[in-house]
Amino acid sequence: MILFVFLLLPHLSLSEVGQDFSLCNQFFLSNSPPQFTPALSSSAHICQCLWDNNGKKIYLCATLYNTTWRIPIYSAYVFKSPNIGRCDAWFIEPQLDDRNAVPCMRDGGPTNGNNQAVNSDDVGSNYDKGHLYPVRHTNNHLSMLATSTLTNAAPQDLTFNRGQWSTHEKDVIVDLQSCDEAYVVTGVVPDTNKKIPTNNPRVTVSKYYWRATCCKQGSTFIGKGYFGPDNNGKVQSLPITGPTGLQQKLINDYQVMSIIIFPVLPPGHKRPLTGGCN
């Protein structure tokens, strides 16, 4: 059983690694992050950022990260296409391990890795660094780089990552290209009985990945859910809501009381917004 109790660690209460997503809520439908009740212990809200050539801080996606499992719970982004070329470098989030570090991701240089995975954790394993926010869903260089932070990746079976999940990511491109706006939340359900590396188990392996998409076309909202691998090693599509929907599956597997991936009301709003994907 995975028990969730939402407690934020004091040393994570910084700017880009902080208590909420107020600096980057534009990556959520109606500026409203998913509602997980209760919230997860040892969680860090990361507004992933980079500095552009003019020294301006640019926010590129949002990630809820678990520092105990050393993997993300979910990453949220606004879908863009077409994709661009990939850079194979991997980056870390310095503020997770050093409260005085300069904000924004940097190359995977020296870090104690107390609160995050490091580049060598999957060496010699049968797992890839599986992106939650995939490179092929980006359309510019900075967004591409942002997908290659280790806080946006979890150990994923390499055959599934390079096969069925890769095909699914391409299918999502086709599905969302006609949207006026498209919001995506991709997450990981951990297998708490599996960790890597074997000689020093630190990083929890993913049991399965899940993805929820919300496509806005005019005044119409279309929501879709996915998870994989299922029992047949495939990516399975399912509705977001309902007794057989993605949210109910996540409630059961995370062992929480409630999950709403695309809340209709952003924090502080008193009147319902028009439309939604739930």
Coordinates of N, CA and C in Angstrom, one line a residue, residues 48-238:
Q48 N 10.0 24.3 -13.2 CA 11.3 24.1 -14.0 C 11.6 25.3 -14.8
C49 N 12.8 25.8 -14.7 CA 13.2 27.0 -15.4 C 14.6 26.9 -15.9
L50 N 14.9 27.8 -16.9 CA 16.2 27.9 -17.5 C 16.4 29.4 -17.8
W51 N 17.7 29.8 -17.9 CA 18.0 31.2 -18.3 C 18.2 31.3 -19.8
D52 N 17.5 32.3 -20.4 CA 17.7 32.4 -21.9 C 19.0 33.2 -22.2
N53 N 19.3 33.5 -23.4 CA 20.5 34.1 -23.8 C 20.6 35.6 -23.3
N54 N 19.5 36.1 -22.9 CA 19.4 37.5 -22.4 C 19.4 37.6 -20.9
G55 N 19.6 36.4 -20.2 CA 19.6 36.3 -18.8 C 18.3 36.4 -18.1
K56 N 17.2 36.1 -18.9 CA 15.9 36.1 -18.4 C 15.5 34.7 -18.0
K57 N 14.9 34.6 -16.8 CA 14.4 33.3 -16.4 C 13.1 32.9 -17.1
I58 N 13.1 31.7 -17.7 CA 12.0 31.2 -18.4 C 11.5 29.9 -17.8
Y59 N 10.2 29.9 -17.5 CA 9.6 28.7 -16.9 C 9.0 27.8 -18.0
L60 N 9.2 26.5 -17.9 CA 9.0 25.6 -19.0 C 8.1 24.4 -18.7
C61 N 7.9 24.1 -17.5 CA 7.0 23.0 -17.1 C 6.9 23.0 -15.6
A62 N 6.0 22.2 -15.0 CA 5.8 22.1 -13.6 C 5.9 20.6 -13.2
T63 N 6.6 20.3 -12.1 CA 6.7 19.0 -11.6 C 6.5 18.9 -10.1
L64 N 5.7 17.9 -9.7 CA 5.6 17.5 -8.3 C 6.5 16.3 -8.1
Y65 N 7.5 16.5 -7.3 CA 8.6 15.6 -7.1 C 8.6 15.0 -5.7
N66 N 8.9 13.6 -5.7 CA 8.9 13.0 -4.4 C 10.4 12.7 -4.0
T67 N 10.9 13.4 -3.0 CA 12.3 13.3 -2.6 C 12.6 12.0 -1.9
T68 N 11.6 11.2 -1.4 CA 11.9 9.9 -0.8 C 12.1 8.9 -1.9
W69 N 11.2 8.9 -2.9 CA 11.3 7.9 -4.0 C 12.4 8.4 -5.0
R70 N 12.7 9.7 -5.0 CA 13.6 10.3 -6.0 C 13.1 10.1 -7.4
I71 N 11.8 10.2 -7.6 CA 11.2 10.3 -8.9 C 10.1 11.3 -8.8
P72 N 9.6 11.8 -10.0 CA 8.5 12.7 -10.0 C 7.2 11.9 -9.8
I73 N 6.2 12.6 -9.3 CA 4.9 12.1 -9.2 C 4.1 12.5 -10.5
Y74 N 4.3 13.7 -10.9 CA 3.8 14.1 -12.2 C 4.5 15.3 -12.7
S75 N 4.5 15.5 -14.1 CA 4.9 16.7 -14.7 C 3.8 17.2 -15.6
A76 N 3.6 18.5 -15.6 CA 2.5 19.2 -16.3 C 3.1 20.1 -17.3
Y77 N 2.5 20.2 -18.5 CA 3.0 21.0 -19.6 C 1.9 21.4 -20.6
V78 N 2.2 22.4 -21.3 CA 1.3 22.7 -22.4 C 1.9 22.1 -23.7
F79 N 1.1 21.3 -24.3 CA 1.5 20.6 -25.5 C 1.9 21.5 -26.7
K80 N 3.0 21.3 -27.3 CA 3.5 22.0 -28.5 C 4.0 21.0 -29.5
S81 N 3.9 21.4 -30.7 CA 4.4 20.5 -31.8 C 4.6 21.4 -33.0
P82 N 5.6 21.0 -33.9 CA 6.3 19.8 -33.9 C 7.5 19.7 -33.0
N83 N 8.0 18.5 -32.8 CA 9.1 18.3 -31.9 C 10.4 18.8 -32.6
I84 N 11.5 18.9 -31.8 CA 12.8 19.3 -32.3 C 13.8 18.3 -31.9
G85 N 15.1 18.4 -32.3 CA 16.1 17.5 -32.0 C 16.4 17.4 -30.5
R86 N 16.9 16.2 -30.1 CA 17.1 15.9 -28.6 C 18.6 16.1 -28.2
C87 N 18.8 16.6 -27.0 CA 20.1 16.7 -26.4 C 20.2 15.6 -25.4
D88 N 21.3 14.9 -25.4 CA 21.4 13.7 -24.5 C 22.0 14.1 -23.1
A89 N 22.3 15.3 -22.9 CA 22.7 15.7 -21.5 C 21.6 15.6 -20.5
W90 N 22.0 15.3 -19.3 CA 21.0 15.3 -18.2 C 21.3 16.3 -17.1
F91 N 20.3 16.9 -16.5 CA 20.5 18.0 -15.6 C 19.9 17.6 -14.2
I92 N 20.2 18.4 -13.2 CA 19.7 18.2 -11.9 C 19.0 19.5 -11.5
E93 N 18.2 19.4 -10.4 CA 17.6 20.6 -9.8 C 18.4 20.9 -8.5
P94 N 19.3 21.9 -8.5 CA 20.2 22.1 -7.4 C 19.6 22.4 -6.1
Q95 N 18.4 23.1 -6.1 CA 17.8 23.5 -4.9 C 17.2 22.3 -4.1
L96 N 17.1 21.2 -4.7 CA 16.6 20.0 -3.9 C 17.6 19.6 -2.9
D97 N 18.9 19.7 -3.2 CA 19.9 19.3 -2.3 C 20.7 20.4 -1.6
D98 N 20.5 21.6 -2.1 CA 21.2 22.8 -1.5 C 20.3 24.0 -1.5
R99 N 19.8 24.3 -0.3 CA 18.8 25.4 -0.2 C 19.4 26.7 -0.6
N100 N 20.7 26.9 -0.7 CA 21.3 28.1 -1.1 C 21.8 28.2 -2.5
A101 N 21.4 27.1 -3.2 CA 21.8 27.0 -4.6 C 21.1 28.0 -5.5
V102 N 21.7 28.4 -6.6 CA 21.0 29.3 -7.6 C 19.9 28.5 -8.2
P103 N 18.7 29.1 -8.4 CA 17.6 28.4 -8.9 C 17.8 28.1 -10.4
C104 N 17.0 27.2 -10.9 CA 16.9 26.7 -12.2 C 17.9 25.5 -12.4
M105 N 17.5 24.6 -13.3 CA 18.3 23.4 -13.5 C 19.7 23.7 -14.0
R106 N 20.6 22.8 -13.7 CA 22.0 22.9 -14.2 C 22.5 21.5 -14.6
D107 N 23.7 21.4 -15.1 CA 24.2 20.1 -15.5 C 24.5 19.3 -14.3
G108 N 24.5 18.0 -14.5 CA 24.6 17.0 -13.4 C 25.9 16.9 -12.8
G109 N 26.4 18.0 -12.3 CA 27.7 18.1 -11.6 C 27.6 17.5 -10.2
P110 N 28.6 17.9 -9.4 CA 28.6 17.3 -8.0 C 27.3 17.6 -7.2
T111 N 26.7 16.6 -6.7 CA 25.6 16.8 -5.8 C 25.5 15.6 -4.9
N112 N 25.1 15.7 -3.7 CA 25.0 14.6 -2.8 C 23.8 13.6 -3.1
G113 N 22.9 14.1 -4.0 CA 21.8 13.3 -4.4 C 20.9 12.8 -3.3
N114 N 20.9 13.5 -2.1 CA 20.1 13.1 -1.0 C 18.6 13.1 -1.3
N115 N 18.2 14.1 -2.2 CA 16.8 14.3 -2.4 C 16.4 14.1 -3.9
Q116 N 17.3 13.6 -4.7 CA 17.0 13.4 -6.1 C 17.9 12.3 -6.7
A117 N 17.5 11.8 -7.9 CA 18.3 10.8 -8.6 C 19.5 11.6 -9.2
V118 N 20.6 10.8 -9.5 CA 21.7 11.3 -10.2 C 21.9 10.5 -11.5
N119 N 22.8 11.0 -12.3 CA 22.9 10.4 -13.7 C 23.3 8.9 -13.7
S120 N 24.1 8.5 -12.7 CA 24.6 7.2 -12.7 C 23.7 6.1 -12.1
D121 N 22.6 6.5 -11.6 CA 21.7 5.6 -10.8 C 21.2 4.4 -11.7
D122 N 21.0 4.6 -13.0 CA 20.4 3.6 -13.8 C 21.5 2.8 -14.6
V123 N 22.8 3.1 -14.4 CA 23.8 2.5 -15.1 C 23.8 1.0 -14.8
G124 N 23.9 0.1 -15.9 CA 23.9 -1.3 -15.7 C 22.5 -1.9 -15.4
S125 N 21.5 -1.1 -15.4 CA 20.1 -1.7 -15.1 C 19.4 -2.0 -16.4
N126 N 18.2 -2.5 -16.3 CA 17.4 -2.7 -17.5 C 16.3 -1.6 -17.6
Y127 N 16.7 -0.4 -17.1 CA 15.7 0.7 -17.1 C 16.3 1.9 -17.9
D128 N 15.4 2.6 -18.6 CA 15.8 3.9 -19.2 C 15.4 5.0 -18.2
K129 N 15.9 6.1 -18.5 CA 15.4 7.3 -17.8 C 14.2 7.7 -18.6
G130 N 13.0 7.4 -18.1 CA 11.8 7.7 -18.9 C 11.2 9.1 -18.6
H131 N 11.1 9.8 -19.7 CA 10.6 11.2 -19.6 C 9.1 11.2 -19.3
L132 N 8.7 12.1 -18.4 CA 7.3 12.4 -18.2 C 6.8 13.4 -19.3
Y133 N 7.6 14.5 -19.3 CA 7.4 15.5 -20.4 C 8.3 15.1 -21.5
P134 N 7.8 14.6 -22.6 CA 8.7 14.0 -23.6 C 9.2 15.1 -24.5
V135 N 10.4 14.8 -25.0 CA 11.1 15.7 -26.0 C 10.2 16.0 -27.2
R136 N 9.6 15.0 -27.7 CA 8.8 15.1 -28.9 C 7.5 16.0 -28.8
H137 N 7.2 16.4 -27.5 CA 6.1 17.3 -27.3 C 6.5 18.7 -27.1
T138 N 7.7 19.0 -27.5 CA 8.3 20.4 -27.4 C 8.5 21.0 -28.8
N139 N 8.6 22.3 -28.8 CA 8.8 23.0 -30.1 C 9.9 24.0 -30.1
N140 N 10.7 24.0 -29.0 CA 11.8 25.0 -29.0 C 13.0 24.4 -28.1
H141 N 14.1 25.1 -28.2 CA 15.3 24.5 -27.7 C 15.3 24.5 -26.1
L142 N 14.8 25.5 -25.5 CA 14.7 25.6 -24.0 C 13.8 24.5 -23.5
S143 N 12.6 24.4 -24.1 CA 11.7 23.3 -23.6 C 12.3 21.9 -23.8
M144 N 13.0 21.7 -24.9 CA 13.7 20.5 -25.1 C 14.7 20.2 -24.0
L145 N 15.5 21.2 -23.6 CA 16.4 21.0 -22.5 C 15.7 20.7 -21.2
A146 N 14.6 21.4 -21.0 CA 13.9 21.2 -19.7 C 13.4 19.8 -19.5
T147 N 13.1 19.1 -20.6 CA 12.7 17.7 -20.4 C 13.8 16.8 -20.0
S148 N 15.0 17.2 -20.1 CA 16.2 16.4 -19.7 C 16.7 16.6 -18.3
T149 N 15.9 17.2 -17.4 CA 16.2 17.2 -16.0 C 15.8 15.9 -15.4
L150 N 16.6 15.4 -14.5 CA 16.3 14.1 -13.8 C 15.1 14.2 -13.0
T151 N 14.6 15.4 -12.6 CA 13.4 15.5 -11.9 C 12.2 15.2 -12.8
N152 N 12.4 15.1 -14.1 CA 11.3 14.8 -15.1 C 11.4 13.4 -15.6
A153 N 12.1 12.5 -14.9 CA 12.3 11.2 -15.4 C 12.2 10.2 -14.2
A154 N 11.8 9.0 -14.6 CA 11.7 7.9 -13.6 C 12.2 6.6 -14.3
P155 N 12.8 5.6 -13.6 CA 13.2 4.4 -14.2 C 12.1 3.7 -14.9
Q156 N 12.2 3.4 -16.2 CA 11.1 2.8 -17.0 C 11.7 1.7 -17.8
D157 N 11.0 0.5 -17.7 CA 11.5 -0.6 -18.5 C 11.9 -0.2 -19.9
L158 N 13.1 -0.5 -20.3 CA 13.6 0.0 -21.6 C 12.9 -0.5 -22.8
T159 N 12.4 -1.7 -22.7 CA 11.6 -2.3 -23.9 C 10.3 -1.5 -24.1
F160 N 9.6 -1.3 -22.9 CA 8.4 -0.6 -23.0 C 8.6 0.9 -23.4
N161 N 9.6 1.5 -22.8 CA 9.9 2.9 -23.1 C 10.2 3.1 -24.6
R162 N 11.0 2.3 -25.2 CA 11.4 2.4 -26.5 C 10.3 1.9 -27.5
G163 N 9.4 1.1 -27.0 CA 8.4 0.5 -27.9 C 7.0 1.1 -27.7
Q164 N 6.2 0.5 -26.9 CA 4.8 0.9 -26.8 C 4.6 2.4 -26.3
W165 N 5.4 2.8 -25.3 CA 5.3 4.1 -24.8 C 5.7 5.2 -25.8
S166 N 6.8 4.9 -26.5 CA 7.2 5.8 -27.6 C 6.1 5.9 -28.7
T167 N 5.5 4.8 -29.1 CA 4.4 4.9 -30.0 C 3.3 5.7 -29.5
H168 N 3.0 5.5 -28.2 CA 1.9 6.3 -27.6 C 2.2 7.8 -27.7
E169 N 3.4 8.2 -27.4 CA 3.8 9.6 -27.4 C 3.6 10.2 -28.8
K170 N 3.9 9.4 -29.8 CA 3.6 9.9 -31.2 C 2.1 10.0 -31.5
D171 N 1.3 9.0 -31.0 CA -0.1 9.1 -31.2 C -0.7 10.3 -30.5
V172 N -0.2 10.7 -29.4 CA -0.7 11.9 -28.7 C -0.5 13.1 -29.5
I173 N 0.6 13.2 -30.2 CA 0.9 14.3 -31.1 C -0.2 14.4 -32.2
V174 N -0.5 13.3 -32.8 CA -1.6 13.3 -33.8 C -2.9 13.7 -33.2
D175 N -3.2 13.3 -32.0 CA -4.5 13.5 -31.4 C -4.6 15.0 -31.0
L176 N -3.5 15.6 -30.6 CA -3.6 17.0 -30.0 C -3.3 18.1 -31.0
Q177 N -2.8 17.8 -32.1 CA -2.4 18.8 -33.1 C -3.5 19.8 -33.5
S178 N -4.7 19.3 -33.5 CA -5.8 20.1 -34.0 C -6.4 21.0 -32.8
C179 N -5.9 20.9 -31.6 CA -6.5 21.6 -30.5 C -6.1 23.1 -30.5
D180 N -7.0 23.9 -30.1 CA -6.6 25.3 -29.9 C -5.6 25.5 -28.7
E181 N -5.9 24.7 -27.7 CA -5.0 24.6 -26.5 C -5.0 23.2 -26.0
A182 N -3.9 22.7 -25.5 CA -3.8 21.3 -25.0 C -2.9 21.2 -23.8
Y183 N -3.5 20.8 -22.7 CA -2.8 20.6 -21.4 C -2.6 19.1 -21.2
V184 N -1.4 18.8 -20.7 CA -1.1 17.4 -20.4 C -0.5 17.3 -19.0
V185 N -0.9 16.2 -18.3 CA -0.3 15.8 -17.0 C 0.1 14.4 -17.2
T186 N 1.4 14.1 -17.0 CA 1.9 12.8 -17.1 C 2.6 12.4 -15.7
G187 N 2.2 11.2 -15.2 CA 2.7 10.8 -13.9 C 3.2 9.4 -13.8
V188 N 3.7 9.1 -12.6 CA 4.2 7.8 -12.4 C 3.6 7.2 -11.1
V189 N 3.2 5.9 -11.2 CA 2.8 5.2 -10.0 C 4.1 4.3 -9.7
P190 N 4.6 4.4 -8.5 CA 5.9 3.7 -8.2 C 5.7 2.3 -7.8
D191 N 6.6 1.5 -8.0 CA 6.7 0.1 -7.5 C 7.6 0.2 -6.3
T192 N 7.0 0.3 -5.1 CA 7.8 0.6 -3.9 C 8.7 -0.6 -3.5
N193 N 8.5 -1.7 -4.2 CA 9.4 -2.9 -3.9 C 10.6 -3.0 -4.8
K194 N 10.7 -2.1 -5.7 CA 11.9 -2.1 -6.6 C 12.6 -0.8 -6.6
K195 N 13.9 -0.9 -6.5 CA 14.8 0.3 -6.5 C 16.1 0.0 -7.2
I196 N 16.7 1.0 -7.8 CA 18.0 0.9 -8.4 C 18.9 2.0 -7.8
P197 N 20.2 1.8 -8.0 CA 20.9 0.7 -8.5 C 20.9 -0.5 -7.5
T198 N 21.2 -1.7 -7.9 CA 21.2 -2.8 -7.1 C 22.2 -2.8 -5.9
N199 N 23.3 -2.2 -6.2 CA 24.4 -2.1 -5.1 C 24.2 -1.0 -4.1
N200 N 23.2 -0.1 -4.4 CA 22.9 1.0 -3.5 C 21.5 1.5 -3.8
P201 N 20.5 0.7 -3.4 CA 19.1 1.0 -3.9 C 18.7 2.4 -3.4
R202 N 18.4 3.3 -4.3 CA 18.1 4.7 -4.0 C 16.8 5.1 -4.7
V203 N 16.7 4.8 -6.0 CA 15.6 5.3 -6.8 C 14.5 4.3 -7.1
T204 N 13.3 4.7 -6.8 CA 12.2 3.8 -7.0 C 11.8 3.7 -8.4
V205 N 11.6 2.4 -8.8 CA 11.2 2.1 -10.2 C 9.7 2.4 -10.4
S206 N 9.4 2.8 -11.7 CA 8.0 3.0 -12.0 C 7.2 1.7 -12.2
K207 N 6.0 1.6 -11.5 CA 5.1 0.5 -11.8 C 4.4 0.6 -13.1
Y208 N 3.9 1.8 -13.3 CA 3.4 2.2 -14.6 C 3.4 3.7 -14.7
Y209 N 3.3 4.2 -16.0 CA 3.2 5.6 -16.3 C 1.7 5.9 -16.6
W210 N 1.3 7.1 -16.4 CA -0.1 7.5 -16.8 C 0.0 8.9 -17.4
R211 N -1.0 9.1 -18.3 CA -1.1 10.5 -18.9 C -2.5 10.9 -19.1
A212 N -2.8 12.1 -18.8 CA -4.1 12.7 -19.0 C -4.0 13.9 -19.9
T213 N -4.8 14.0 -20.9 CA -4.7 15.2 -21.9 C -6.1 15.9 -21.9
C214 N -6.0 17.2 -22.0 CA -7.2 18.0 -22.1 C -7.1 18.9 -23.3
C215 N -7.9 18.7 -24.3 CA -7.9 19.4 -25.6 C -9.1 20.4 -25.6
K216 N -8.7 21.7 -25.9 CA -9.8 22.7 -26.0 C -9.9 23.0 -27.5
Q217 N -11.1 22.8 -28.0 CA -11.4 23.2 -29.4 C -12.6 24.1 -29.3
G218 N -12.4 25.4 -29.5 CA -13.5 26.4 -29.4 C -14.0 26.4 -27.9
S219 N -15.2 26.1 -27.7 CA -15.8 26.0 -26.4 C -15.9 24.6 -25.9
T220 N -15.4 23.6 -26.7 CA -15.5 22.2 -26.3 C -14.2 21.7 -25.7
F221 N -14.3 20.9 -24.6 CA -13.2 20.3 -23.9 C -13.2 18.8 -24.1
I222 N -12.1 18.2 -24.5 CA -12.1 16.7 -24.7 C -11.0 16.2 -23.8
G223 N -11.3 15.3 -22.9 CA -10.3 14.8 -22.0 C -10.1 13.3 -22.3
K224 N -8.8 12.8 -22.2 CA -8.5 11.4 -22.4 C -7.5 11.0 -21.4
G225 N -7.5 9.7 -21.0 CA -6.6 9.1 -20.1 C -5.9 7.9 -20.7
Y226 N -4.7 7.6 -20.2 CA -3.9 6.5 -20.6 C -3.0 6.0 -19.5
F227 N -2.7 4.7 -19.5 CA -1.7 4.2 -18.6 C -1.0 3.0 -19.2
G228 N 0.2 2.7 -18.8 CA 0.9 1.6 -19.3 C 2.3 1.4 -18.6
P229 N 2.8 0.2 -18.6 CA 2.2 -1.0 -19.3 C 1.1 -1.5 -18.5
D230 N 0.1 -2.0 -19.2 CA -1.0 -2.8 -18.5 C -0.6 -4.2 -18.4
N231 N -1.5 -5.1 -18.1 CA -1.1 -6.5 -17.8 C -0.6 -7.2 -19.1
N232 N -0.9 -6.6 -20.3 CA -0.4 -7.2 -21.5 C 0.8 -6.4 -22.1
G233 N 1.4 -5.5 -21.3 CA 2.5 -4.8 -21.8 C 2.2 -3.7 -22.7
K234 N 0.9 -3.3 -22.8 CA 0.4 -2.3 -23.8 C 0.1 -1.0 -23.0
V235 N -0.1 0.1 -23.8 CA -0.7 1.3 -23.3 C -2.2 1.3 -23.5
Q236 N -2.9 1.4 -22.4 CA -4.3 1.3 -22.4 C -5.0 2.7 -22.3
S237 N -6.0 3.0 -23.1 CA -6.7 4.2 -23.0 C -8.0 4.0 -22.2
L238 N -8.4 5.0 -21.5 CA -9.6 5.0 -20.7 C -10.0 6.4 -20.4

